[in-house]
Tab-separated table of C-alpha atoms and ligand atoms in Angstrom:
chain	number	residue	atom	x	y	z
J	1	MET	CA	3.955	-4.049	-31.550
J	2	PRO	CA	2.112	-3.845	-28.156
J	3	SER	CA	3.024	-6.243	-25.562
J	4	GLU	CA	-0.198	-9.321	-25.375
J	5	ARG	CA	0.619	-9.478	-21.645
J	6	PRO	CA	-1.847	-7.443	-19.195
J	7	THR	CA	0.052	-4.675	-17.469
J	8	ALA	CA	0.526	-5.087	-13.307
J	9	ARG	CA	-2.387	-3.086	-11.734
J	10	LEU	CA	-1.224	-0.010	-9.621
J	11	GLY	CA	-2.506	0.418	-6.349
J	12	VAL	CA	-1.495	3.633	-4.754
J	13	ASN	CA	-1.027	4.137	-1.364
J	14	ILE	CA	-2.181	7.307	0.079
J	15	ASP	CA	-1.207	7.274	3.354
J	16	HIS	CA	1.585	10.030	3.176
J	17	VAL	CA	-1.180	12.481	1.987
J	18	ALA	CA	-2.724	11.876	5.699
J	19	THR	CA	0.721	12.547	6.886
J	20	LEU	CA	0.890	15.889	5.791
J	21	ARG	CA	-2.635	16.737	6.681
J	22	ASN	CA	-1.713	15.439	10.336
J	23	ALA	CA	0.890	17.753	10.691
J	24	ARG	CA	-1.178	20.552	10.861
J	25	GLY	CA	-4.397	18.827	12.160
J	26	GLY	CA	-6.711	20.174	9.893
J	27	SER	CA	-8.341	18.417	6.829
J	28	PHE	CA	-6.037	19.508	4.198
J	29	PRO	CA	-4.628	17.657	2.134
J	30	ASP	CA	-7.410	15.406	2.074
J	31	PRO	CA	-6.673	11.591	1.476
J	32	LEU	CA	-9.801	10.972	-0.388
J	33	GLU	CA	-9.386	13.616	-2.747
J	34	ALA	CA	-5.827	12.312	-3.453
J	35	ALA	CA	-7.520	8.962	-4.147
J	36	ARG	CA	-9.921	10.369	-6.328
J	37	ILE	CA	-7.110	11.925	-8.505
J	38	ALA	CA	-4.920	8.781	-8.456
J	39	LEU	CA	-7.740	6.819	-9.380
J	40	ASP	CA	-8.729	9.462	-12.324
J	41	ALA	CA	-4.856	9.216	-13.392
J	42	GLY	CA	-5.160	5.559	-13.831
J	43	ALA	CA	-4.611	4.008	-10.790
J	44	ASP	CA	-6.715	0.796	-10.324
J	45	GLY	CA	-7.117	1.053	-6.715
J	46	ILE	CA	-6.465	2.717	-3.097
J	47	THR	CA	-4.285	1.064	-0.612
J	48	LEU	CA	-4.322	2.640	3.155
J	49	HIS	CA	-2.234	1.472	6.162
J	50	LEU	CA	-4.750	2.033	9.407
J	51	ARG	CA	-1.458	1.856	11.960
J	52	GLU	CA	-2.503	0.638	15.517
J	53	ASP	CA	-0.913	4.412	16.390
J	54	ARG	CA	-3.053	6.136	13.623
J	55	ARG	CA	0.116	8.189	12.879
J	56	HIS	CA	-1.425	8.929	9.430
J	57	ILE	CA	-4.710	7.323	7.936
J	58	HIS	CA	-7.718	7.477	10.731
J	59	ASP	CA	-10.699	5.431	11.186
J	60	HIS	CA	-12.637	8.178	9.487
J	61	ASP	CA	-10.370	8.184	6.227
J	62	LEU	CA	-11.160	4.294	5.855
J	63	SER	CA	-15.069	5.085	6.350
J	64	ARG	CA	-15.094	8.171	4.231
J	65	MET	CA	-13.039	6.072	1.488
J	66	ARG	CA	-15.273	2.688	1.864
J	67	ALA	CA	-18.379	5.046	1.167
J	68	ALA	CA	-17.116	7.358	-1.589
J	69	LEU	CA	-15.446	4.917	-3.912
J	70	THR	CA	-16.288	2.143	-6.088
J	71	ALA	CA	-12.733	1.450	-6.957
J	72	PRO	CA	-11.193	-1.380	-4.912
J	73	ILE	CA	-9.802	-0.758	-1.308
J	74	ASN	CA	-6.681	-2.475	-0.299
J	75	LEU	CA	-6.522	-2.033	3.834
J	76	GLU	CA	-3.313	-2.877	5.108
J	77	MET	CA	-3.381	-3.914	8.832
J	78	ALA	CA	-1.674	-5.693	11.739
J	79	ALA	CA	-2.853	-8.840	12.625
J	80	THR	CA	-4.657	-7.677	15.738
J	81	ASP	CA	-8.506	-8.530	17.103
J	82	GLU	CA	-9.011	-4.877	16.908
J	83	MET	CA	-7.977	-4.383	13.047
J	84	VAL	CA	-9.987	-7.674	12.209
J	85	GLN	CA	-13.138	-6.011	13.352
J	86	ILE	CA	-12.553	-2.969	11.690
J	87	ALA	CA	-12.164	-4.871	8.479
J	88	LEU	CA	-14.862	-6.735	8.955
J	89	ARG	CA	-17.388	-3.709	9.790
J	90	THR	CA	-15.916	-1.647	6.772
J	91	ARG	CA	-15.155	-4.680	4.167
J	92	PRO	CA	-13.156	-3.349	2.286
J	93	HIS	CA	-12.048	-5.405	-1.272
J	94	ALA	CA	-8.674	-6.357	0.252
J	95	CYS	CA	-7.119	-6.505	3.321
J	96	CYS	CA	-3.112	-7.040	3.147
J	97	ILE	CA	-1.646	-8.235	6.871
J	98	VAL	CA	1.571	-6.635	7.388
J	99	PRO	CA	3.734	-6.551	10.498
J	100	GLU	CA	3.652	-3.580	12.657
J	101	HIS	CA	5.859	-2.728	15.432
J	102	ARG	CA	5.238	1.182	16.986
J	103	ARG	CA	8.845	2.746	16.783
J	104	GLU	CA	9.542	1.414	13.011
J	105	VAL	CA	9.230	4.281	10.538
J	106	THR	CA	7.597	2.298	8.189
J	107	THR	CA	6.726	-1.528	7.506
J	108	GLU	CA	10.547	-3.065	7.769
J	109	GLY	CA	10.423	-6.437	6.308
J	110	GLY	CA	7.891	-8.700	5.786
J	111	LEU	CA	5.491	-10.954	8.033
J	112	ASP	CA	6.710	-14.096	9.822
J	113	ALA	CA	3.978	-16.316	8.225
J	114	ALA	CA	5.696	-19.140	8.804
J	115	GLY	CA	6.572	-18.726	12.353
J	116	GLN	CA	3.108	-17.078	13.203
J	117	MET	CA	0.804	-19.834	11.390
J	118	ALA	CA	-1.427	-20.105	14.850
J	119	VAL	CA	-2.013	-16.162	14.890
J	120	LEU	CA	-2.842	-15.978	11.227
J	121	ARG	CA	-4.522	-18.746	10.413
J	122	PRO	CA	-8.168	-17.763	12.489
J	123	ILE	CA	-7.264	-13.924	10.958
J	124	VAL	CA	-7.336	-15.148	7.406
J	125	ALA	CA	-10.262	-17.272	8.181
J	126	ALA	CA	-12.289	-14.423	9.272
J	127	LEU	CA	-11.340	-11.957	7.071
J	128	SER	CA	-11.879	-14.678	4.140
J	129	ALA	CA	-15.314	-15.740	5.605
J	130	GLY	CA	-16.464	-11.857	6.093
J	131	GLY	CA	-15.850	-11.665	1.630
J	132	ILE	CA	-12.207	-9.823	2.024
J	133	ARG	CA	-9.268	-10.814	-0.202
J	134	VAL	CA	-6.482	-11.700	2.045
J	135	SER	CA	-2.923	-10.645	0.888
J	136	LEU	CA	0.283	-11.688	3.580
J	137	PHE	CA	3.076	-9.104	2.858
J	138	ILE	CA	6.112	-11.355	3.140
J	139	ASP	CA	9.708	-11.543	2.238
J	140	PRO	CA	10.564	-13.299	-0.997
J	141	ASP	CA	11.594	-16.082	0.898
J	142	PRO	CA	9.888	-19.941	-0.291
J	143	ALA	CA	9.176	-20.752	3.325
J	144	GLN	CA	6.820	-17.739	3.889
J	145	LEU	CA	5.383	-18.399	0.462
J	146	ARG	CA	4.818	-22.271	1.414
J	147	ALA	CA	3.193	-20.417	4.724
J	148	ALA	CA	0.539	-18.145	2.991
J	149	ALA	CA	-0.735	-21.292	0.853
J	150	SER	CA	-0.869	-23.366	3.685
J	151	LEU	CA	-3.032	-20.717	5.483
J	152	GLN	CA	-5.098	-20.250	2.591
J	153	ALA	CA	-4.551	-16.815	1.587
J	154	PRO	CA	-5.086	-16.182	-2.042
J	155	VAL	CA	-2.622	-13.572	-2.066
J	156	VAL	CA	1.071	-12.691	-1.269
J	157	GLU	CA	2.844	-9.402	-1.625
J	158	LEU	CA	6.450	-9.532	-2.030
J	159	HIS	CA	7.900	-6.979	0.124
J	160	THR	CA	10.566	-5.182	-2.270
J	161	GLY	CA	12.421	-3.129	0.351
J	162	ALA	CA	15.653	-4.874	-0.375
J	163	TYR	CA	15.624	-4.806	-4.056
J	164	ALA	CA	15.023	-0.771	-3.980
J	165	LEU	CA	17.698	-1.011	-1.172
J	166	ASP	CA	19.522	-2.494	-4.405
J	167	ARG	CA	21.212	-5.431	-2.749
J	168	PRO	CA	22.774	-7.987	-5.132
J	169	GLY	CA	20.242	-10.632	-6.245
J	170	GLU	CA	17.150	-9.692	-5.035
J	171	LEU	CA	15.464	-9.162	-8.291
J	172	GLN	CA	16.059	-12.768	-9.275
J	173	ARG	CA	15.020	-13.474	-5.513
J	174	LEU	CA	11.714	-11.824	-6.502
J	175	GLY	CA	11.256	-13.413	-9.964
J	176	GLU	CA	11.762	-16.632	-8.375
J	177	ALA	CA	9.332	-15.905	-5.205
J	178	ALA	CA	6.593	-14.515	-7.984
J	179	ALA	CA	6.899	-17.892	-9.886
J	180	LEU	CA	6.635	-19.824	-6.889
J	181	ALA	CA	3.720	-17.833	-5.744
J	182	SER	CA	1.865	-18.985	-9.168
J	183	ALA	CA	3.100	-22.367	-9.009
J	184	LEU	CA	1.118	-22.645	-5.153
J	185	GLY	CA	-1.736	-21.207	-6.774
J	186	LEU	CA	-1.191	-17.755	-5.059
J	187	GLU	CA	-1.649	-14.203	-6.645
J	188	CYS	CA	1.284	-12.300	-6.460
J	189	HIS	CA	1.633	-8.428	-5.552
J	190	ALA	CA	4.471	-6.465	-4.844
J	191	GLY	CA	5.281	-3.504	-3.154
J	192	HIS	CA	7.506	-0.828	-0.672
J	193	GLY	CA	9.973	1.322	-2.050
J	194	LEU	CA	9.473	1.651	-5.721
J	195	THR	CA	10.330	4.662	-7.829
J	196	TYR	CA	10.574	5.678	-11.391
J	197	ASP	CA	13.751	4.626	-11.257
J	198	ASN	CA	13.433	1.067	-9.895
J	199	VAL	CA	9.572	-0.140	-10.788
J	200	ALA	CA	10.794	-1.440	-14.399
J	201	PRO	CA	12.290	-4.750	-13.544
J	202	VAL	CA	9.723	-5.596	-10.992
J	203	ALA	CA	6.622	-4.251	-13.278
J	204	ALA	CA	8.021	-6.588	-16.243
J	205	LEU	CA	8.034	-9.885	-13.711
J	206	PRO	CA	5.596	-11.898	-15.445
J	207	ASP	CA	3.861	-13.419	-12.392
J	208	VAL	CA	3.787	-9.682	-10.568
J	209	ALA	CA	0.059	-8.981	-10.979
J	210	GLU	CA	-0.416	-5.974	-8.844
J	211	LEU	CA	2.054	-3.365	-7.479
J	212	ASN	CA	1.322	-1.149	-4.191
J	213	ILE	CA	3.373	2.349	-4.749
J	214	GLY	CA	2.754	5.273	-2.005
J	215	HIS	CA	5.986	7.233	-0.473
J	216	TYR	CA	7.559	7.926	-3.869
J	217	LEU	CA	4.215	8.773	-5.620
J	218	ILE	CA	3.423	11.383	-3.048
J	219	GLY	CA	6.969	12.761	-2.803
J	220	ALA	CA	6.917	12.928	-6.762
J	221	ALA	CA	3.863	14.822	-6.658
J	222	ILE	CA	5.142	17.637	-4.147
J	223	VAL	CA	8.094	18.261	-6.258
J	224	HIS	CA	6.452	17.976	-9.337
J	225	GLY	CA	3.315	20.035	-8.167
J	226	LEU	CA	5.096	22.497	-6.658
J	227	ALA	CA	5.990	24.975	-9.538
J	228	GLY	CA	2.069	25.156	-10.311
J	229	SER	CA	0.792	25.729	-7.212
J	230	VAL	CA	3.644	28.661	-6.315
J	231	ARG	CA	2.622	30.069	-9.709
J	232	GLN	CA	-0.949	29.839	-8.864
J	233	MET	CA	-0.252	32.136	-5.202
J	234	ARG	CA	1.883	34.153	-7.245
J	235	ALA	CA	-0.873	35.362	-9.327
J	236	LEU	CA	-3.426	35.256	-6.398
J	237	ILE	CA	-1.012	37.665	-4.696
J	238	ARG	CA	-0.283	39.986	-7.669
J	239	ALA	CA	-3.972	40.249	-8.647
J	240	ALA	CA	-5.340	41.090	-4.972
J	241	ARG	CA	-4.109	44.780	-5.441
J	242	GLU	CA	-5.042	44.937	-8.957
J	243	GLY	CA	-8.616	45.160	-8.643
F	1	PXP	N1	2.769	-2.259	0.457
F	1	PXP	C1	3.081	-2.442	1.595
F	1	PXP	C2	2.282	-3.772	2.093
F	1	PXP	C3	3.778	-1.408	2.534
F	1	PXP	O1	3.059	-1.487	3.766
F	1	PXP	C4	3.844	-0.335	2.012
F	1	PXP	C5	4.299	0.603	2.849
F	1	PXP	O2	3.201	1.328	3.485
F	1	PXP	C6	3.557	0.097	0.622
F	1	PXP	C7	3.430	-1.350	-0.272
F	1	PXP	C8	4.406	0.769	0.017
F	1	PXP	O3	5.508	1.462	-0.268
F	1	PXP	P1	5.940	2.370	-0.297
F	1	PXP	O4	5.302	3.910	0.558
F	1	PXP	O5	7.652	2.595	0.039
F	1	PXP	O6	5.609	2.782	-1.542
């Protein structure tokens, strides 16, 4: 019998398509084309992180995405004035506030919502007043969840990085945090480091409404798609001297 419970939505993070494009400085591979493929394949939305250093997604990626797609766009951003202005200009469906440090490889750990209430309060208010759904990327920690509720952010995204590293007790921590989020009236999302091997237990948590997944999906696309692209190039090279 099929389950009656709705499945968690999937937001596909296309940052690393841009990482690959930027390695050559041209326009291929195109994050917008990747977003369209992801949506055609069943993604419910597209997530992208405009970092202060623009190391992957660039401003024009966000504006092209916003102009071309009708699916929800979730903009991950640091809690800065610059990012708030960009968000209010482009009006994505949602903004996920993440901590950002220049030298980190990726988003390491959740936002300290409890310790940064004064900074976050006007940002959550300004984005919400602009009609943008605000989410806070936090560790599965009750104090952070309570801070998110007090900031009136409608959504939290639980950082699954520690779970992805197989730390003992993390799945239980995520489940308890997701249940607390629901009890506090917050919609609960989750993401970071999720793969084919570790996604199922998180996707099964009844309080998790959305998963945001990037690095592994783009890596899997390269690994699993490479055979087809080599075959096509092989055929083109062969055909070049046949005609
Ligand atoms: N959610 C948030 C808030 C993130 O910052 C990231 C990483 O950009 C992800 C989800 C996706 O993580 P991963 O690329 O490891 O799947």
